[in-house]
Coordinates of C-alpha atoms in Angstrom, one line a residue:
X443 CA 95.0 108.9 70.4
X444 CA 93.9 109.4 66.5
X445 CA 91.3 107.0 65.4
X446 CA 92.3 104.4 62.9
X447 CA 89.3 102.0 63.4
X448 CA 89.0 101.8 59.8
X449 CA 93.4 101.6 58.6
X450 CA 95.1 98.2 59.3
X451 CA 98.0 98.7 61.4
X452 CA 101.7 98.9 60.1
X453 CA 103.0 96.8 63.0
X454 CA 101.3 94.7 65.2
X455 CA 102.6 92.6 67.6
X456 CA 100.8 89.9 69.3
X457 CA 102.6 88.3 72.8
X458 CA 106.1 88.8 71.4
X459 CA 108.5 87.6 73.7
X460 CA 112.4 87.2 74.0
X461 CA 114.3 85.4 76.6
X462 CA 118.0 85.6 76.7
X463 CA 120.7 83.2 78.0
X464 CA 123.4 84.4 80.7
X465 CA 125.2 81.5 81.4
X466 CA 122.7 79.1 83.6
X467 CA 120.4 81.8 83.8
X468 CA 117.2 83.2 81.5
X469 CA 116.8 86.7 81.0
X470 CA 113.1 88.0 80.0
X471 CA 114.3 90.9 77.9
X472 CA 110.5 91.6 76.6
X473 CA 107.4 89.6 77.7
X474 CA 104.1 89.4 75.9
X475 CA 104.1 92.4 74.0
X476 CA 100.7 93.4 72.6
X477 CA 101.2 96.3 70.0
X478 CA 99.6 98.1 67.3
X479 CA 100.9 101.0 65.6
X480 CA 99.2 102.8 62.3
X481 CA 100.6 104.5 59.5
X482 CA 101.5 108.1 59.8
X483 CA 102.0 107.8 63.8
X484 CA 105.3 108.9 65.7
X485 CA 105.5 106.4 68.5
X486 CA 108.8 107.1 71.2
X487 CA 109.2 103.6 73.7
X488 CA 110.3 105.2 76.7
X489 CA 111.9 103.5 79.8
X490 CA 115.2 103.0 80.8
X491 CA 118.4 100.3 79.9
X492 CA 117.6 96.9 80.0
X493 CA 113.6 97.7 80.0
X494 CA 113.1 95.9 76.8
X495 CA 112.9 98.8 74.2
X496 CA 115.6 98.0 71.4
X497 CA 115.0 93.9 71.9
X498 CA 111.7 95.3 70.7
X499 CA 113.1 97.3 67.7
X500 CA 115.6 94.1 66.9
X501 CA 112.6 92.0 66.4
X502 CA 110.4 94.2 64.5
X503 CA 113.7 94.9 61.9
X504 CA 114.3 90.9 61.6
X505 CA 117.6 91.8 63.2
X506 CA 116.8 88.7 66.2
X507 CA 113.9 86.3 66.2
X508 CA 111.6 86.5 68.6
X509 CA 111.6 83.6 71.6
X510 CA 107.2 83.4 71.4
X511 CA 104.5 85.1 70.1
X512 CA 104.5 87.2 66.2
X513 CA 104.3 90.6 64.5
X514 CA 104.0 92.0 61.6
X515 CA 105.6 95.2 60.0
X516 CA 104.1 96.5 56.5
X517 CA 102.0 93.3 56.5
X518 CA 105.1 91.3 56.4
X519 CA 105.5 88.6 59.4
X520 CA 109.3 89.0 60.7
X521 CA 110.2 85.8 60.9
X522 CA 108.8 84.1 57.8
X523 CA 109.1 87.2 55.3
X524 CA 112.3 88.7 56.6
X525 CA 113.0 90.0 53.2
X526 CA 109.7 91.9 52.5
X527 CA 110.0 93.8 56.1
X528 CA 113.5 95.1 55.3
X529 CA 112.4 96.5 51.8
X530 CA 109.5 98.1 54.1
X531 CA 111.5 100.0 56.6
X532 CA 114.7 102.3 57.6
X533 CA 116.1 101.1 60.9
X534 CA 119.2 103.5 62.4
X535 CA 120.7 101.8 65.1
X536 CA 122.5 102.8 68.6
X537 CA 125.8 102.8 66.5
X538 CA 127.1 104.6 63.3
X539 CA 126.2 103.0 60.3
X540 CA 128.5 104.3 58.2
X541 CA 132.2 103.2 57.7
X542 CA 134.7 105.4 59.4
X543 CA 137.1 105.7 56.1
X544 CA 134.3 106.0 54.0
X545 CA 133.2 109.5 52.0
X546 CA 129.4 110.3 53.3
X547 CA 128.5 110.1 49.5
X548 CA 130.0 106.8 48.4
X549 CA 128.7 105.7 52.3
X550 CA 125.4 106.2 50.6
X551 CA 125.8 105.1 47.9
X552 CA 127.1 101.4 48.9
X553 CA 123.9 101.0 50.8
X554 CA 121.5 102.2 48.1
X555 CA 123.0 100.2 45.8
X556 CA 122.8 97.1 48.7
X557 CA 119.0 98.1 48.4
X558 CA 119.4 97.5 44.9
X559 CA 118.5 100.9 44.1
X560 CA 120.2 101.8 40.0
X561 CA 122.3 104.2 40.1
X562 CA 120.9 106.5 38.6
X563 CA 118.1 106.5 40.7
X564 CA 120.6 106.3 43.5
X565 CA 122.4 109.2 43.0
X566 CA 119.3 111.2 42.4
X567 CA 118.2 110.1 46.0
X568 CA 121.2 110.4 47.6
X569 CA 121.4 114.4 46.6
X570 CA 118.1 114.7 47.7
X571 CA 118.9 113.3 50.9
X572 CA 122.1 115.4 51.5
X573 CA 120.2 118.1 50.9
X574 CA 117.6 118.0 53.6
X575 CA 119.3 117.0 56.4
X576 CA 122.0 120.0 55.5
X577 CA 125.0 117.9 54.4
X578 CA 125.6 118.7 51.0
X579 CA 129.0 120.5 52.2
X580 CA 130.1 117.8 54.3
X581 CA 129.3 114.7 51.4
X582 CA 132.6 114.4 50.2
X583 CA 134.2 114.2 53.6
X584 CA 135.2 111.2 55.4
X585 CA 132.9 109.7 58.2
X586 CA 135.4 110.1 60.7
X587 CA 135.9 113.7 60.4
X588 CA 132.4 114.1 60.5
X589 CA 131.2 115.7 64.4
X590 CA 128.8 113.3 65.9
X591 CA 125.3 115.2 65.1
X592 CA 126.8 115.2 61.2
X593 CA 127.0 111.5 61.1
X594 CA 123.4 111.1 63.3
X595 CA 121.8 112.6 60.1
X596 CA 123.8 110.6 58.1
X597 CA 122.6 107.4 59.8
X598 CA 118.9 108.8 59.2
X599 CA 119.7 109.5 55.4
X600 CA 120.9 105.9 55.2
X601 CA 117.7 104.4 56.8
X602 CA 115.8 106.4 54.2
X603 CA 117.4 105.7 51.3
X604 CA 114.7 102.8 50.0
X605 CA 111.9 105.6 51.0
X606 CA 111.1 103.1 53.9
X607 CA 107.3 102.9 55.0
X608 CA 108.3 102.8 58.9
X609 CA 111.2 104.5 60.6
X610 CA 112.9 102.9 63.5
X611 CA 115.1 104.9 65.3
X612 CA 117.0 103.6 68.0
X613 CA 118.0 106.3 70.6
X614 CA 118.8 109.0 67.9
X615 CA 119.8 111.5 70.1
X616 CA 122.4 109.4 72.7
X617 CA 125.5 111.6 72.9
X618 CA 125.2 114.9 71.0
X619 CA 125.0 118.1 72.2
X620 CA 121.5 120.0 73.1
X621 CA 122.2 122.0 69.7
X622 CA 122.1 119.0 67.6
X623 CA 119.6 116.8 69.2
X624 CA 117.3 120.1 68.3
X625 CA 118.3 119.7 65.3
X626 CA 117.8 116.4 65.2
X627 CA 114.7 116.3 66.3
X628 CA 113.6 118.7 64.0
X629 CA 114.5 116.4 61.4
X630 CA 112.3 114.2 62.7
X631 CA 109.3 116.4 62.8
X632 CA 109.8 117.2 59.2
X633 CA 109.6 113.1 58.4
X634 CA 106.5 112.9 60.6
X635 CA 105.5 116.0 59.0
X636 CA 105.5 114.1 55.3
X637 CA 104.0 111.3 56.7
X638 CA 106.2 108.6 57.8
X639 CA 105.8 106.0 60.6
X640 CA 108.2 106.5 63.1
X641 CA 109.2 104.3 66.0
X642 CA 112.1 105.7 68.4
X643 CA 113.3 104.9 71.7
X644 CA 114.8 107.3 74.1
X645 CA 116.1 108.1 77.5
X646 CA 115.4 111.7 77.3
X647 CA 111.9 112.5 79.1
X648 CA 111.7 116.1 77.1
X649 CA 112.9 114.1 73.4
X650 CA 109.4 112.2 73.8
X651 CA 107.3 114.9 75.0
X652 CA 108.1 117.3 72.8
X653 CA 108.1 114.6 69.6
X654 CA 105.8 112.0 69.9
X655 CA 102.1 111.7 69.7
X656 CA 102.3 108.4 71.8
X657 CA 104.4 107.3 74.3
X658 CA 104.7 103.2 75.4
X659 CA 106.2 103.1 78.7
X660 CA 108.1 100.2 79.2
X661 CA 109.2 98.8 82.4
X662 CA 111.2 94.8 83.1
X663 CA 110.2 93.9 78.9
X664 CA 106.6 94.6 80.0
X665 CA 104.4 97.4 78.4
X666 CA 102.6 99.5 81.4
X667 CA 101.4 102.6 79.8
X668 CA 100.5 103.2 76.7
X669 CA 98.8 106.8 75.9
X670 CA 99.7 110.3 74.5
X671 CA 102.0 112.4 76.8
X672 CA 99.6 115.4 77.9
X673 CA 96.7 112.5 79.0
X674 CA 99.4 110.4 80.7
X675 CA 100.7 113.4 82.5
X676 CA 97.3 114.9 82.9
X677 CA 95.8 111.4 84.9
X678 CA 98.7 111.8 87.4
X679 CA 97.8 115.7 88.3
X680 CA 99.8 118.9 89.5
X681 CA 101.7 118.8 92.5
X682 CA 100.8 121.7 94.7
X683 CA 103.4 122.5 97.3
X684 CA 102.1 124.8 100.4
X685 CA 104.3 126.1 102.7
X686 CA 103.3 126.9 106.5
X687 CA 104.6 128.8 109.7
X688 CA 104.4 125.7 111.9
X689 CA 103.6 122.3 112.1
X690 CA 100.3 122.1 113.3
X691 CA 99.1 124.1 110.7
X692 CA 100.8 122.2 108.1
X693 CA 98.7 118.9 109.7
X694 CA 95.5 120.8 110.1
X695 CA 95.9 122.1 106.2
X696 CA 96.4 118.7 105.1
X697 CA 93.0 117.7 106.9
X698 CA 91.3 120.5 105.5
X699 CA 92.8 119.6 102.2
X700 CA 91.9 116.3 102.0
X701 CA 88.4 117.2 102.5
X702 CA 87.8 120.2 100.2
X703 CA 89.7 118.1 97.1
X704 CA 87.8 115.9 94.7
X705 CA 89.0 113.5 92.8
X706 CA 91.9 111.3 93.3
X707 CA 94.5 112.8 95.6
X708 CA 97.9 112.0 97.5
X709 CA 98.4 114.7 100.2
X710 CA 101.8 114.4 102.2
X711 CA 103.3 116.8 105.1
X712 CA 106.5 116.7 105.6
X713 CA 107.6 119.5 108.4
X714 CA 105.9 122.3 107.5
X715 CA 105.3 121.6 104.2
X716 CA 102.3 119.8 102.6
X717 CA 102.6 118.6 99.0
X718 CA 99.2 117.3 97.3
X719 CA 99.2 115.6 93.7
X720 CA 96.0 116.0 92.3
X721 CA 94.2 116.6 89.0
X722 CA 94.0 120.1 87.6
X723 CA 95.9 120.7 90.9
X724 CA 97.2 124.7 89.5
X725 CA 92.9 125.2 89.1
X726 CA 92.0 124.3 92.0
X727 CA 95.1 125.9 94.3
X728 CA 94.0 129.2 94.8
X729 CA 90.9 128.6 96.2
X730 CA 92.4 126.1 98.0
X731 CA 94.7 128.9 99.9
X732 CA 91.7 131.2 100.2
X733 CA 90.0 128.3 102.4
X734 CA 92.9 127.4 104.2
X735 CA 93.3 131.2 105.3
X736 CA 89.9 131.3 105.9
X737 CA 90.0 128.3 108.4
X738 CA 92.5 129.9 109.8
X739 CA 96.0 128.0 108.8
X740 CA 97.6 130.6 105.8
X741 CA 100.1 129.2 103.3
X742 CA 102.9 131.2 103.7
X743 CA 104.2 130.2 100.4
X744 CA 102.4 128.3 97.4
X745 CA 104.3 126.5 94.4
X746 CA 102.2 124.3 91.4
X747 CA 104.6 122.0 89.4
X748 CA 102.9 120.8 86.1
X749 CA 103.6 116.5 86.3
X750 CA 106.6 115.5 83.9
X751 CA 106.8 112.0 82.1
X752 CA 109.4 111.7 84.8
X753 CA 106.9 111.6 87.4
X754 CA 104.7 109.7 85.3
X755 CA 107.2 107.1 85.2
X756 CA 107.8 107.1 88.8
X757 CA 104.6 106.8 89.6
X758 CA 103.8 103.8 87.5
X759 CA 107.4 102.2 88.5
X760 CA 108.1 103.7 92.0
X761 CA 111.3 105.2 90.8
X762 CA 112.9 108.0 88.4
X763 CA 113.7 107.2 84.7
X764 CA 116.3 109.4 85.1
X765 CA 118.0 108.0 88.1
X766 CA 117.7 104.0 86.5
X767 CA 118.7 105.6 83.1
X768 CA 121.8 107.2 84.7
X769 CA 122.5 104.3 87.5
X770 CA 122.4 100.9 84.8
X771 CA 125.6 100.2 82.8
X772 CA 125.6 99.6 79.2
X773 CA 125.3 96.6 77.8
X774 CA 128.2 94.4 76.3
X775 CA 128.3 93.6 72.5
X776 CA 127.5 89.9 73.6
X777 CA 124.3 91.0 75.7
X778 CA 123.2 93.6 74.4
X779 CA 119.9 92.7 73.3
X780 CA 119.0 91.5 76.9
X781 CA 119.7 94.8 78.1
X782 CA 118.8 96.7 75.9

């Protein structure tokens, strides 16, 4: 990660906790975050429903108060200078944020005015921000005729109306089509680009990789990674599959393997297949087949998958993002924050 020894963070976090109530029974929606994130950064949470990453979100925007510990966002505590935070930042929610029968220009400019932005002013920053996210044709239409990657970049213009310091951006992508979350996150890059802060969660593995310069995995409101994609994906390794003509030399392979490979290694047969996860697995696989021929048990076939956040995740969790992601229910309005 970048070096800021010498910049105070924007947000820093310090045990933040929240429990929620279900009846008789407490829910630990986030547990003792530690957290520090510095201007400039574009941080994605990644993990899947009811890990803890909006509760997180909600109480670095003031939107809940935390159960224990503090943070701080743009040197403003969220609990005791609520105010000061929400001049600081642009938070765009799960939802729309605009009013259905609203026109996407007066939608904007209600909430710069709300900022207490003049109007003159206002209307000066609200073309500008029709004009970079491509909406200048669509301004005087109503939100509800908008389609749905339309009104995601409207959202964004409205959490950057007051020119915020941070970005959060709660799962901007969640239900449009591959063409507009490209879009989207194109966007995105341009903000990070012109030096923003951003924070966003997401469920897509490929929306983090391919955005953020950090990636906090969070698992059960606990953090338990915390690192830039290519080194978390580079400490788990390539997975090397070799194929084989029988069993016995699939077993004698995976000896021989085991043996010849340095550095921390998982070697599996399964039939006549051996898989190994190791680092710099795709350098160190031909050679690998070259001694295994040469001890007399050939691969027949050979396959090196590079390691995706996915099987990052797994690894740190013992099960697929994208399975828990796809498997958990959303959450109700009334509980929403516990499983969120």
């Amino acid at each position: 990660m970048t070096n800021h020894t010498h910049q105070p963070p924007v947000i820093r976090a310090q045990g933040l906790t929240k429990h929620f109530t279900r009846g008789k029974k407490t829910v630990e929606a986030v547990r003792g975050l530690d957290l520090e994130i510095h201007q400039g950064e574009l941080v994605a949470f990644l993990g899947p429903n009811g890990a803890g990453k909006s509760t997180t979100l909600r109480m670095l925007t003031t939107l809940i108060p935390p159960t224990a510990g503090t943070a701080e966002v743009a040197g403003h505590d969220v609990v005791r200078a609520q105010g000061a935070v929400r001049r600081s930042i642009g938070y765009v929610g799960q939802g729309n944020a605009a009013a259905y029968i609203q026109r996407g220009r007066d939608e904007l400019m209600s909430q710069a005015r709300a900022h207490g932005i003049p109007r003159p002013a206002a209307k000066a920053r609200i073309d500008e921000l029709l004009s970079a996210f491509d909406l200048q044709e669509y301004a005087d239409r109503t939100v509800q005729t908008l389609s749905g990657g339309q009104r995601r970049r409207l959202d964004i213009a409205i959490g950057l109306l007051n020119r915020p310091e941070v970005l959060f951006l709660d799962e901007p992508s969640t239900g449009l089509d591959p063409q507009n979350r490209a879009n989207l996150q194109e966007q995105i890059r341009r903000l990070h680009e012109d030096g923003t802060t951003i924070v966003l969660t997401t469920h897509y593995l490929e929306e983090a990789d391919a955005l953020a310069g950090r990636v906090i995995v969070i698992d059960h409101g606990v953090m338990i990674a915390d690192d830039t994609a290519p080194r978390l994906k580079e400490r788990l390794g390539d997975l090397v599959l070799l194929g084989f003509s029988t069993e016995a030399d699939a077993t004698a392979a995976a000896a021989r393997a085991e043996s010849a490979l340095s550095g921390p290694t998982v070697i599996d047969r399964a039939g006549t297949q051996v898989s190994i996860r190791t680092p710099r697995g795709a350098d160190s696989a031909p050679a690998l087949a070259i001694d295994l021929a040469a001890h007399g048990t050939p691969a027949i076939r050979m396959e090196v998958r590079p390691p995706t956040l996915d099987d990052v995740f797994l690894d740190l969790t013992g099960r697929s993002l994208r399975e828990s992601a796809q498997s958990t229910t959303q959450p109700t309005t009334q509980t929403e924050g516990a499983a969120a």
